[in-house]
C-alpha cells in the first residue's frame, strides 16, 4: 500500500491535470492522459480499448498504456488515445490526405494519339496512313528501310509512311522505326515522353468493411472519385479536375492499396490512383462507374 499521510488514498486511478488532445486537421484525434494510483489500486483506465475519461472525447479509445512506480509505491499510468471525430468528418472516415505527382514518362511512339491520324493541336500525323485510311492504311514500298520477308518468306522491300516511318507490310504490321535521316527530329527514335499523373493518398477509418471494398476494386477504373458510390468518401478532392471519361474509358484507375492497423481499432488505408487522359479501356479494365 502506498504511504498516504493525507488526501486521496488513490484506490482508483486519478486523472492528472495537463492532459492533451490534438487533431491532424483531417479528423484523426490523438491524446495522452496521465493517471496516479496506488500500486494495488484499480487500473481500469489502463485497459486497451477503454474510452477517454472526458465525455466530450469518449469516441477516443486507449491503444497504448505504460505504467511506472515510484519509491512511495504510487503508480503513474500513461495512456495514449486515438479516434475519429465523426462530428467533424460526418462519417467513420477521416478526410483523405492526397498528393498529386505529375511527370513525363516514356511510351512507345506507336501509342501516340497523333501516330496515324492527325489529332487536334498537333502539326500533321507522325506516321500517317499512306494512301489508305486510318482503319486500312496502305504504305508504299521504299528503299529507305531494311529488307523484310513477304508472306511467302521471300525478300521484299519495307514500306514507308510519313516522316520516314517504316513498316513491315503495306497494311502496316510491325513498326520498324524512323529510317529517313533527313527527318532528324524523328530519325532513330522509338519512344516519346508523355504526361503521367499519379495521385497518392491515405485516410483513417473504423469501418472494417472498407478493406474488402478496396481489395475488390484494385485494378478497377472509374469516372468519379468514389468508384461508382462503392466508397463512402471521395478519394480525390473537388479541386482535382480528373473525373469523367476519355476516348477509351474512365480516366481514373485504382492501382495500389495498402491496409494497416494504425492504432487500436483505427485502420489506415493508403491508395494510389493513376490518371489517363485517353481513359482506361473498358475492354481491359473493369469499370466501376456511377
PDB file of N, CA and C in Angstrom, residues 22-121:
ATOM      1  N   UNK A  22      -4.994  16.433 -29.534  1.00  0.00           N
ATOM      2  CA  UNK A  22      -4.599  17.129 -30.757  1.00  0.00           C
ATOM      3  C   UNK A  22      -5.249  16.460 -31.971  1.00  0.00           C
ATOM      4  N   UNK A  23      -5.560  17.282 -32.977  1.00  0.00           N
ATOM      5  CA  UNK A  23      -6.152  16.782 -34.211  1.00  0.00           C
ATOM      6  C   UNK A  23      -5.223  17.067 -35.381  1.00  0.00           C
ATOM      7  N   UNK A  24      -5.318  16.250 -36.425  1.00  0.00           N
ATOM      8  CA  UNK A  24      -4.445  16.435 -37.583  1.00  0.00           C
ATOM      9  C   UNK A  24      -5.067  17.320 -38.653  1.00  0.00           C
ATOM     10  N   UNK A  25      -6.279  17.838 -38.395  1.00  0.00           N
ATOM     11  CA  UNK A  25      -6.952  18.698 -39.359  1.00  0.00           C
ATOM     12  C   UNK A  25      -7.785  17.942 -40.369  1.00  0.00           C
ATOM     13  N   UNK A  26      -7.700  16.611 -40.367  1.00  0.00           N
ATOM     14  CA  UNK A  26      -8.462  15.797 -41.302  1.00  0.00           C
ATOM     15  C   UNK A  26      -9.460  14.888 -40.586  1.00  0.00           C
ATOM     16  N   UNK A  27      -9.509  14.987 -39.254  1.00  0.00           N
ATOM     17  CA  UNK A  27     -10.484  14.214 -38.496  1.00  0.00           C
ATOM     18  C   UNK A  27      -9.902  13.201 -37.535  1.00  0.00           C
ATOM     19  N   UNK A  28      -8.600  12.930 -37.625  1.00  0.00           N
ATOM     20  CA  UNK A  28      -7.979  11.994 -36.687  1.00  0.00           C
ATOM     21  C   UNK A  28      -7.575  12.735 -35.423  1.00  0.00           C
ATOM     22  N   UNK A  29      -8.006  12.218 -34.277  1.00  0.00           N
ATOM     23  CA  UNK A  29      -7.702  12.829 -32.986  1.00  0.00           C
ATOM     24  C   UNK A  29      -6.839  11.884 -32.160  1.00  0.00           C
ATOM     25  N   UNK A  30      -5.799  12.428 -31.543  1.00  0.00           N
ATOM     26  CA  UNK A  30      -4.939  11.653 -30.659  1.00  0.00           C
ATOM     27  C   UNK A  30      -4.773  12.434 -29.361  1.00  0.00           C
ATOM     28  N   UNK A  31      -4.460  11.731 -28.285  1.00  0.00           N
ATOM     29  CA  UNK A  31      -4.303  12.399 -26.999  1.00  0.00           C
ATOM     30  C   UNK A  31      -3.588  11.513 -26.002  1.00  0.00           C
ATOM     31  N   UNK A  32      -3.135  12.142 -24.919  1.00  0.00           N
ATOM     32  CA  UNK A  32      -2.421  11.432 -23.854  1.00  0.00           C
ATOM     33  C   UNK A  32      -2.946  11.905 -22.504  1.00  0.00           C
ATOM     34  N   UNK A  33      -3.214  10.954 -21.629  1.00  0.00           N
ATOM     35  CA  UNK A  33      -3.637  11.257 -20.263  1.00  0.00           C
ATOM     36  C   UNK A  33      -2.709  10.548 -19.282  1.00  0.00           C
ATOM     37  N   UNK A  34      -2.468  11.212 -18.146  1.00  0.00           N
ATOM     38  CA  UNK A  34      -1.664  10.627 -17.075  1.00  0.00           C
ATOM     39  C   UNK A  34      -2.540  10.467 -15.841  1.00  0.00           C
ATOM     40  N   UNK A  35      -2.475   9.290 -15.236  1.00  0.00           N
ATOM     41  CA  UNK A  35      -3.256   8.988 -14.032  1.00  0.00           C
ATOM     42  C   UNK A  35      -2.296   8.596 -12.904  1.00  0.00           C
ATOM     43  N   UNK A  36      -2.736   8.830 -11.666  1.00  0.00           N
ATOM     44  CA  UNK A  36      -1.998   8.387 -10.484  1.00  0.00           C
ATOM     45  C   UNK A  36      -2.866   7.373  -9.736  1.00  0.00           C
ATOM     46  N   UNK A  37      -2.211   6.335  -9.224  1.00  0.00           N
ATOM     47  CA  UNK A  37      -2.937   5.310  -8.492  1.00  0.00           C
ATOM     48  C   UNK A  37      -2.009   4.627  -7.500  1.00  0.00           C
ATOM     49  N   UNK A  38      -2.602   4.071  -6.454  1.00  0.00           N
ATOM     50  CA  UNK A  38      -1.841   3.181  -5.576  1.00  0.00           C
ATOM     51  C   UNK A  38      -1.405   1.971  -6.397  1.00  0.00           C
ATOM     52  N   UNK A  39      -0.260   1.401  -6.055  1.00  0.00           N
ATOM     53  CA  UNK A  39       0.249   0.278  -6.846  1.00  0.00           C
ATOM     54  C   UNK A  39      -0.713  -0.908  -6.831  1.00  0.00           C
ATOM     55  N   UNK A  40      -1.544  -0.996  -5.799  1.00  0.00           N
ATOM     56  CA  UNK A  40      -2.538  -2.072  -5.712  1.00  0.00           C
ATOM     57  C   UNK A  40      -3.946  -1.563  -6.016  1.00  0.00           C
ATOM     58  N   UNK A  41      -4.033  -0.365  -6.624  1.00  0.00           N
ATOM     59  CA  UNK A  41      -5.336   0.233  -6.884  1.00  0.00           C
ATOM     60  C   UNK A  41      -6.000  -0.324  -8.133  1.00  0.00           C
ATOM     61  N   UNK A  42      -7.082   0.361  -8.529  1.00  0.00           N
ATOM     62  CA  UNK A  42      -7.861  -0.042  -9.684  1.00  0.00           C
ATOM     63  C   UNK A  42      -7.224   0.523 -10.952  1.00  0.00           C
ATOM     64  N   UNK A  43      -6.794  -0.369 -11.834  1.00  0.00           N
ATOM     65  CA  UNK A  43      -6.110   0.053 -13.062  1.00  0.00           C
ATOM     66  C   UNK A  43      -7.045  -0.026 -14.269  1.00  0.00           C
ATOM     67  N   UNK A  44      -8.337   0.157 -14.088  1.00  0.00           N
ATOM     68  CA  UNK A  44      -9.267   0.003 -15.205  1.00  0.00           C
ATOM     69  C   UNK A  44      -9.029   1.017 -16.318  1.00  0.00           C
ATOM     70  N   UNK A  45      -8.407   2.132 -16.005  1.00  0.00           N
ATOM     71  CA  UNK A  45      -8.120   3.121 -17.061  1.00  0.00           C
ATOM     72  C   UNK A  45      -7.012   2.641 -17.981  1.00  0.00           C
ATOM     73  N   UNK A  46      -6.279   1.614 -17.550  1.00  0.00           N
ATOM     74  CA  UNK A  46      -5.151   1.114 -18.335  1.00  0.00           C
ATOM     75  C   UNK A  46      -5.560  -0.018 -19.272  1.00  0.00           C
ATOM     76  N   UNK A  47      -6.848  -0.190 -19.498  1.00  0.00           N
ATOM     77  CA  UNK A  47      -7.342  -1.257 -20.361  1.00  0.00           C
ATOM     78  C   UNK A  47      -7.369  -0.785 -21.820  1.00  0.00           C
ATOM     79  N   UNK A  48      -6.727  -1.550 -22.689  1.00  0.00           N
ATOM     80  CA  UNK A  48      -6.757  -1.215 -24.110  1.00  0.00           C
ATOM     81  C   UNK A  48      -8.202  -1.220 -24.598  1.00  0.00           C
ATOM     82  N   UNK A  49      -8.602  -0.174 -25.279  1.00  0.00           N
ATOM     83  CA  UNK A  49      -9.962  -0.059 -25.797  1.00  0.00           C
ATOM     84  C   UNK A  49     -10.893   0.729 -24.905  1.00  0.00           C
ATOM     85  N   UNK A  50     -10.423   1.111 -23.715  1.00  0.00           N
ATOM     86  CA  UNK A  50     -11.274   1.910 -22.828  1.00  0.00           C
ATOM     87  C   UNK A  50     -11.404   3.337 -23.365  1.00  0.00           C
ATOM     88  N   UNK A  51     -12.498   3.990 -23.005  1.00  0.00           N
ATOM     89  CA  UNK A  51     -12.801   5.318 -23.537  1.00  0.00           C
ATOM     90  C   UNK A  51     -12.003   6.407 -22.823  1.00  0.00           C
ATOM     91  N   UNK A  52     -11.825   7.515 -23.503  1.00  0.00           N
ATOM     92  CA  UNK A  52     -11.178   8.684 -22.912  1.00  0.00           C
ATOM     93  C   UNK A  52     -11.998   9.147 -21.705  1.00  0.00           C
ATOM     94  N   UNK A  53     -11.340   9.583 -20.610  1.00  0.00           N
ATOM     95  CA  UNK A  53     -12.071   9.951 -19.392  1.00  0.00           C
ATOM     96  C   UNK A  53     -12.965  11.173 -19.540  1.00  0.00           C
ATOM     97  N   UNK A  54     -12.703  12.044 -20.520  1.00  0.00           N
ATOM     98  CA  UNK A  54     -13.560  13.199 -20.736  1.00  0.00           C
ATOM     99  C   UNK A  54     -14.686  12.800 -21.689  1.00  0.00           C
ATOM    100  N   UNK A  55     -15.938  13.016 -21.274  1.00  0.00           N
ATOM    101  CA  UNK A  55     -17.083  12.577 -22.065  1.00  0.00           C
ATOM    102  C   UNK A  55     -17.127  13.203 -23.451  1.00  0.00           C
ATOM    103  N   UNK A  56     -16.538  14.379 -23.606  1.00  0.00           N
ATOM    104  CA  UNK A  56     -16.514  15.031 -24.907  1.00  0.00           C
ATOM    105  C   UNK A  56     -15.625  14.332 -25.914  1.00  0.00           C
ATOM    106  N   UNK A  57     -14.746  13.470 -25.427  1.00  0.00           N
ATOM    107  CA  UNK A  57     -13.835  12.733 -26.304  1.00  0.00           C
ATOM    108  C   UNK A  57     -13.986  11.232 -26.110  1.00  0.00           C
ATOM    109  N   UNK A  58     -15.173  10.787 -25.704  1.00  0.00           N
ATOM    110  CA  UNK A  58     -15.373   9.372 -25.418  1.00  0.00           C
ATOM    111  C   UNK A  58     -15.206   8.481 -26.645  1.00  0.00           C
ATOM    112  N   UNK A  59     -15.272   9.070 -27.859  1.00  0.00           N
ATOM    113  CA  UNK A  59     -15.059   8.278 -29.067  1.00  0.00           C
ATOM    114  C   UNK A  59     -13.590   7.880 -29.229  1.00  0.00           C
ATOM    115  N   UNK A  60     -12.701   8.490 -28.457  1.00  0.00           N
ATOM    116  CA  UNK A  60     -11.294   8.123 -28.482  1.00  0.00           C
ATOM    117  C   UNK A  60     -11.052   6.949 -27.543  1.00  0.00           C
ATOM    118  N   UNK A  61     -10.334   5.946 -28.012  1.00  0.00           N
ATOM    119  CA  UNK A  61     -10.106   4.740 -27.236  1.00  0.00           C
ATOM    120  C   UNK A  61      -8.614   4.553 -26.942  1.00  0.00           C
ATOM    121  N   UNK A  62      -8.341   3.934 -25.797  1.00  0.00           N
ATOM    122  CA  UNK A  62      -6.952   3.672 -25.400  1.00  0.00           C
ATOM    123  C   UNK A  62      -6.335   2.638 -26.329  1.00  0.00           C
ATOM    124  N   UNK A  63      -5.131   2.934 -26.807  1.00  0.00           N
ATOM    125  CA  UNK A  63      -4.444   1.968 -27.671  1.00  0.00           C
ATOM    126  C   UNK A  63      -3.017   1.686 -27.210  1.00  0.00           C
ATOM    127  N   UNK A  64      -2.540   2.446 -26.231  1.00  0.00           N
ATOM    128  CA  UNK A  64      -1.180   2.234 -25.740  1.00  0.00           C
ATOM    129  C   UNK A  64      -1.132   2.653 -24.272  1.00  0.00           C
ATOM    130  N   UNK A  65      -0.576   1.802 -23.431  1.00  0.00           N
ATOM    131  CA  UNK A  65      -0.567   2.041 -21.988  1.00  0.00           C
ATOM    132  C   UNK A  65       0.822   1.770 -21.425  1.00  0.00           C
ATOM    133  N   UNK A  66       1.245   2.646 -20.509  1.00  0.00           N
ATOM    134  CA  UNK A  66       2.510   2.442 -19.798  1.00  0.00           C
ATOM    135  C   UNK A  66       2.346   2.761 -18.323  1.00  0.00           C
ATOM    136  N   UNK A  67       3.024   2.030 -17.457  1.00  0.00           N
ATOM    137  CA  UNK A  67       2.932   2.234 -16.011  1.00  0.00           C
ATOM    138  C   UNK A  67       4.334   2.294 -15.418  1.00  0.00           C
ATOM    139  N   UNK A  68       4.551   3.285 -14.544  1.00  0.00           N
ATOM    140  CA  UNK A  68       5.812   3.368 -13.811  1.00  0.00           C
ATOM    141  C   UNK A  68       5.501   3.512 -12.317  1.00  0.00           C
ATOM    142  N   UNK A  69       6.428   3.077 -11.443  1.00  0.00           N
ATOM    143  CA  UNK A  69       6.220   3.098  -9.983  1.00  0.00           C
ATOM    144  C   UNK A  69       7.334   3.897  -9.327  1.00  0.00           C
ATOM    145  N   UNK A  70       6.943   4.712  -8.352  1.00  0.00           N
ATOM    146  CA  UNK A  70       7.969   5.475  -7.647  1.00  0.00           C
ATOM    147  C   UNK A  70       8.270   4.820  -6.300  1.00  0.00           C
ATOM    148  N   UNK A  71       9.139   5.467  -5.511  1.00  0.00           N
ATOM    149  CA  UNK A  71       9.598   4.880  -4.252  1.00  0.00           C
ATOM    150  C   UNK A  71       8.496   4.776  -3.216  1.00  0.00           C
ATOM    151  N   UNK A  72       7.405   5.547  -3.374  1.00  0.00           N
ATOM    152  CA  UNK A  72       6.302   5.517  -2.422  1.00  0.00           C
ATOM    153  C   UNK A  72       5.190   4.568  -2.866  1.00  0.00           C
ATOM    154  N   UNK A  73       5.501   3.712  -3.856  1.00  0.00           N
ATOM    155  CA  UNK A  73       4.535   2.737  -4.358  1.00  0.00           C
ATOM    156  C   UNK A  73       3.308   3.386  -4.995  1.00  0.00           C
ATOM    157  N   UNK A  74       3.524   4.553  -5.571  1.00  0.00           N
ATOM    158  CA  UNK A  74       2.470   5.206  -6.350  1.00  0.00           C
ATOM    159  C   UNK A  74       2.718   4.913  -7.833  1.00  0.00           C
ATOM    160  N   UNK A  75       1.683   4.465  -8.523  1.00  0.00           N
ATOM    161  CA  UNK A  75       1.790   4.136  -9.937  1.00  0.00           C
ATOM    162  C   UNK A  75       1.403   5.346 -10.789  1.00  0.00           C
ATOM    163  N   UNK A  76       2.219   5.608 -11.767  1.00  0.00           N
ATOM    164  CA  UNK A  76       1.902   6.639 -12.759  1.00  0.00           C
ATOM    165  C   UNK A  76       1.535   5.934 -14.057  1.00  0.00           C
ATOM    166  N   UNK A  77       0.296   6.117 -14.486  1.00  0.00           N
ATOM    167  CA  UNK A  77      -0.230   5.414 -15.654  1.00  0.00           C
ATOM    168  C   UNK A  77      -0.350   6.414 -16.807  1.00  0.00           C
ATOM    169  N   UNK A  78       0.312   6.128 -17.901  1.00  0.00           N
ATOM    170  CA  UNK A  78       0.245   6.977 -19.096  1.00  0.00           C
ATOM    171  C   UNK A  78      -0.528   6.237 -20.182  1.00  0.00           C
ATOM    172  N   UNK A  79      -1.592   6.862 -20.679  1.00  0.00           N
ATOM    173  CA  UNK A  79      -2.470   6.216 -21.657  1.00  0.00           C
ATOM    174  C   UNK A  79      -2.567   7.090 -22.912  1.00  0.00           C
ATOM    175  N   UNK A  80      -2.329   6.477 -24.076  1.00  0.00           N
ATOM    176  CA  UNK A  80      -2.491   7.160 -25.363  1.00  0.00           C
ATOM    177  C   UNK A  80      -3.825   6.756 -25.978  1.00  0.00           C
ATOM    178  N   UNK A  81      -4.543   7.754 -26.513  1.00  0.00           N
ATOM    179  CA  UNK A  81      -5.863   7.524 -27.095  1.00  0.00           C
ATOM    180  C   UNK A  81      -5.865   7.930 -28.568  1.00  0.00           C
ATOM    181  N   UNK A  82      -6.762   7.308 -29.327  1.00  0.00           N
ATOM    182  CA  UNK A  82      -6.923   7.661 -30.736  1.00  0.00           C
ATOM    183  C   UNK A  82      -8.389   7.483 -31.112  1.00  0.00           C
ATOM    184  N   UNK A  83      -8.862   8.306 -32.045  1.00  0.00           N
ATOM    185  CA  UNK A  83     -10.241   8.190 -32.517  1.00  0.00           C
ATOM    186  C   UNK A  83     -10.493   9.114 -33.682  1.00  0.00           C
ATOM    187  N   UNK A  84     -11.652   8.964 -34.281  1.00  0.00           N
ATOM    188  CA  UNK A  84     -12.053   9.795 -35.418  1.00  0.00           C
ATOM    189  C   UNK A  84     -13.212  10.686 -34.986  1.00  0.00           C
ATOM    190  N   UNK A  85     -13.065  11.972 -35.191  1.00  0.00           N
ATOM    191  CA  UNK A  85     -14.090  12.936 -34.808  1.00  0.00           C
ATOM    192  C   UNK A  85     -15.192  12.935 -35.875  1.00  0.00           C
ATOM    193  N   UNK A  86     -16.180  12.082 -35.694  1.00  0.00           N
ATOM    194  CA  UNK A  86     -17.240  11.955 -36.692  1.00  0.00           C
ATOM    195  C   UNK A  86     -18.123  13.193 -36.781  1.00  0.00           C
ATOM    196  N   UNK A  87     -18.153  14.004 -35.730  1.00  0.00           N
ATOM    197  CA  UNK A  87     -18.928  15.246 -35.799  1.00  0.00           C
ATOM    198  C   UNK A  87     -18.291  16.227 -36.775  1.00  0.00           C
ATOM    199  N   UNK A  88     -17.008  16.044 -37.041  1.00  0.00           N
ATOM    200  CA  UNK A  88     -16.274  16.899 -37.980  1.00  0.00           C
ATOM    201  C   UNK A  88     -16.294  16.310 -39.394  1.00  0.00           C
ATOM    202  N   UNK A  89     -16.053  15.002 -39.507  1.00  0.00           N
ATOM    203  CA  UNK A  89     -15.965  14.373 -40.822  1.00  0.00           C
ATOM    204  C   UNK A  89     -17.318  13.937 -41.367  1.00  0.00           C
ATOM    205  N   UNK A  90     -18.283  13.710 -40.474  1.00  0.00           N
ATOM    206  CA  UNK A  90     -19.594  13.262 -40.917  1.00  0.00           C
ATOM    207  C   UNK A  90     -19.702  11.780 -41.166  1.00  0.00           C
ATOM    208  N   UNK A  91     -18.618  11.035 -40.921  1.00  0.00           N
ATOM    209  CA  UNK A  91     -18.644   9.586 -41.132  1.00  0.00           C
ATOM    210  C   UNK A  91     -17.529   8.952 -40.310  1.00  0.00           C
ATOM    211  N   UNK A  92     -17.404   7.635 -40.412  1.00  0.00           N
ATOM    212  CA  UNK A  92     -16.357   6.907 -39.698  1.00  0.00           C
ATOM    213  C   UNK A  92     -15.029   6.953 -40.444  1.00  0.00           C
ATOM    214  N   UNK A  93     -14.869   7.950 -41.307  1.00  0.00           N
ATOM    215  CA  UNK A  93     -13.661   8.112 -42.119  1.00  0.00           C
ATOM    216  C   UNK A  93     -13.089   9.512 -41.895  1.00  0.00           C
ATOM    217  N   UNK A  94     -11.772   9.600 -41.894  1.00  0.00           N
ATOM    218  CA  UNK A  94     -11.161  10.926 -41.936  1.00  0.00           C
ATOM    219  C   UNK A  94     -11.175  11.415 -43.380  1.00  0.00           C
ATOM    220  N   UNK A  95     -10.968  12.705 -43.570  1.00  0.00           N
ATOM    221  CA  UNK A  95     -10.831  13.222 -44.925  1.00  0.00           C
ATOM    222  C   UNK A  95      -9.491  12.748 -45.490  1.00  0.00           C
ATOM    223  N   UNK A  96      -9.454  12.296 -46.752  1.00  0.00           N
ATOM    224  CA  UNK A  96      -8.198  11.811 -47.331  1.00  0.00           C
ATOM    225  C   UNK A  96      -7.144  12.905 -47.414  1.00  0.00           C
ATOM    226  N   UNK A  97      -5.909  12.508 -47.200  1.00  0.00           N
ATOM    227  CA  UNK A  97      -4.756  13.383 -47.416  1.00  0.00           C
ATOM    228  C   UNK A  97      -4.082  12.919 -48.703  1.00  0.00           C
ATOM    229  N   UNK A  98      -4.006  13.793 -49.695  1.00  0.00           N
ATOM    230  CA  UNK A  98      -3.606  13.386 -51.035  1.00  0.00           C
ATOM    231  C   UNK A  98      -2.477  14.230 -51.586  1.00  0.00           C
ATOM    232  N   UNK A  99      -1.607  13.589 -52.377  1.00  0.00           N
ATOM    233  CA  UNK A  99      -0.529  14.274 -53.102  1.00  0.00           C
ATOM    234  C   UNK A  99      -0.647  13.904 -54.576  1.00  0.00           C
ATOM    235  N   UNK A 100      -0.546  14.885 -55.456  1.00  0.00           N
ATOM    236  CA  UNK A 100      -0.575  14.641 -56.900  1.00  0.00           C
ATOM    237  C   UNK A 100       0.839  14.759 -57.448  1.00  0.00           C
ATOM    238  N   UNK A 101       1.277  13.720 -58.169  1.00  0.00           N
ATOM    239  CA  UNK A 101       2.604  13.712 -58.773  1.00  0.00           C
ATOM    240  C   UNK A 101       2.445  13.764 -60.289  1.00  0.00           C
ATOM    241  N   UNK A 102       3.017  14.794 -60.905  1.00  0.00           N
ATOM    242  CA  UNK A 102       2.908  14.979 -62.353  1.00  0.00           C
ATOM    243  C   UNK A 102       4.306  14.971 -62.968  1.00  0.00           C
ATOM    244  N   UNK A 103       4.509  14.098 -63.946  1.00  0.00           N
ATOM    245  CA  UNK A 103       5.824  13.970 -64.555  1.00  0.00           C
ATOM    246  C   UNK A 103       5.660  13.491 -65.999  1.00  0.00           C
ATOM    247  N   UNK A 104       6.781  13.272 -66.664  1.00  0.00           N
ATOM    248  CA  UNK A 104       6.775  12.731 -68.016  1.00  0.00           C
ATOM    249  C   UNK A 104       7.328  11.314 -67.981  1.00  0.00           C
ATOM    250  N   UNK A 105       6.622  10.397 -68.636  1.00  0.00           N
ATOM    251  CA  UNK A 105       7.069   9.013 -68.713  1.00  0.00           C
ATOM    252  C   UNK A 105       7.280   8.591 -70.155  1.00  0.00           C
ATOM    253  N   UNK A 106       8.115   7.579 -70.362  1.00  0.00           N
ATOM    254  CA  UNK A 106       8.436   7.115 -71.712  1.00  0.00           C
ATOM    255  C   UNK A 106       7.414   6.083 -72.182  1.00  0.00           C
ATOM    256  N   UNK A 107       6.901   6.289 -73.400  1.00  0.00           N
ATOM    257  CA  UNK A 107       5.953   5.363 -74.007  1.00  0.00           C
ATOM    258  C   UNK A 107       6.379   5.087 -75.450  1.00  0.00           C
ATOM    259  N   UNK A 108       6.019   3.908 -75.955  1.00  0.00           N
ATOM    260  CA  UNK A 108       6.293   3.589 -77.354  1.00  0.00           C
ATOM    261  C   UNK A 108       5.554   4.580 -78.244  1.00  0.00           C
ATOM    262  N   UNK A 109       6.230   5.082 -79.247  1.00  0.00           N
ATOM    263  CA  UNK A 109       5.653   6.153 -80.062  1.00  0.00           C
ATOM    264  C   UNK A 109       4.433   5.692 -80.848  1.00  0.00           C
ATOM    265  N   UNK A 110       4.284   4.396 -81.052  1.00  0.00           N
ATOM    266  CA  UNK A 110       3.104   3.906 -81.778  1.00  0.00           C
ATOM    267  C   UNK A 110       1.821   4.106 -80.977  1.00  0.00           C
ATOM    268  N   UNK A 111       1.931   4.367 -79.674  1.00  0.00           N
ATOM    269  CA  UNK A 111       0.741   4.610 -78.850  1.00  0.00           C
ATOM    270  C   UNK A 111       0.315   6.074 -78.861  1.00  0.00           C
ATOM    271  N   UNK A 112       1.084   6.917 -79.512  1.00  0.00           N
ATOM    272  CA  UNK A 112       0.772   8.346 -79.542  1.00  0.00           C
ATOM    273  C   UNK A 112      -0.554   8.583 -80.254  1.00  0.00           C
ATOM    274  N   UNK A 113      -1.352   9.466 -79.709  1.00  0.00           N
ATOM    275  CA  UNK A 113      -2.674   9.767 -80.261  1.00  0.00           C
ATOM    276  C   UNK A 113      -2.579  10.346 -81.673  1.00  0.00           C
ATOM    277  N   UNK A 114      -1.420  10.898 -82.024  1.00  0.00           N
ATOM    278  CA  UNK A 114      -1.223  11.534 -83.326  1.00  0.00           C
ATOM    279  C   UNK A 114      -0.415  10.641 -84.277  1.00  0.00           C
ATOM    280  N   UNK A 115      -0.271   9.355 -83.948  1.00  0.00           N
ATOM    281  CA  UNK A 115       0.613   8.492 -84.742  1.00  0.00           C
ATOM    282  C   UNK A 115       0.068   8.242 -86.146  1.00  0.00           C
ATOM    283  N   UNK A 116      -1.176   7.818 -86.264  1.00  0.00           N
ATOM    284  CA  UNK A 116      -1.745   7.521 -87.578  1.00  0.00           C
ATOM    285  C   UNK A 116      -2.561   8.677 -88.134  1.00  0.00           C
ATOM    286  N   UNK A 117      -3.388   9.242 -87.311  1.00  0.00           N
ATOM    287  CA  UNK A 117      -4.313  10.282 -87.767  1.00  0.00           C
ATOM    288  C   UNK A 117      -4.056  11.563 -86.995  1.00  0.00           C
ATOM    289  N   UNK A 118      -4.031  12.681 -87.697  1.00  0.00           N
ATOM    290  CA  UNK A 118      -3.749  13.943 -87.038  1.00  0.00           C
ATOM    291  C   UNK A 118      -4.806  14.256 -85.984  1.00  0.00           C
ATOM    292  N   UNK A 119      -4.305  14.578 -84.781  1.00  0.00           N
ATOM    293  CA  UNK A 119      -5.186  14.951 -83.681  1.00  0.00           C
ATOM    294  C   UNK A 119      -5.138  16.459 -83.490  1.00  0.00           C
ATOM    295  N   UNK A 120      -6.154  16.992 -82.849  1.00  0.00           N
ATOM    296  CA  UNK A 120      -6.231  18.430 -82.629  1.00  0.00           C
ATOM    297  C   UNK A 120      -5.051  18.907 -81.797  1.00  0.00           C
ATOM    298  N   UNK A 121      -4.395  19.955 -82.278  1.00  0.00           N
ATOM    299  CA  UNK A 121      -3.271  20.526 -81.544  1.00  0.00           C
ATOM    300  C   UNK A 121      -1.910  20.061 -82.025  1.00  0.00           C
TER     301      UNK A 121
END
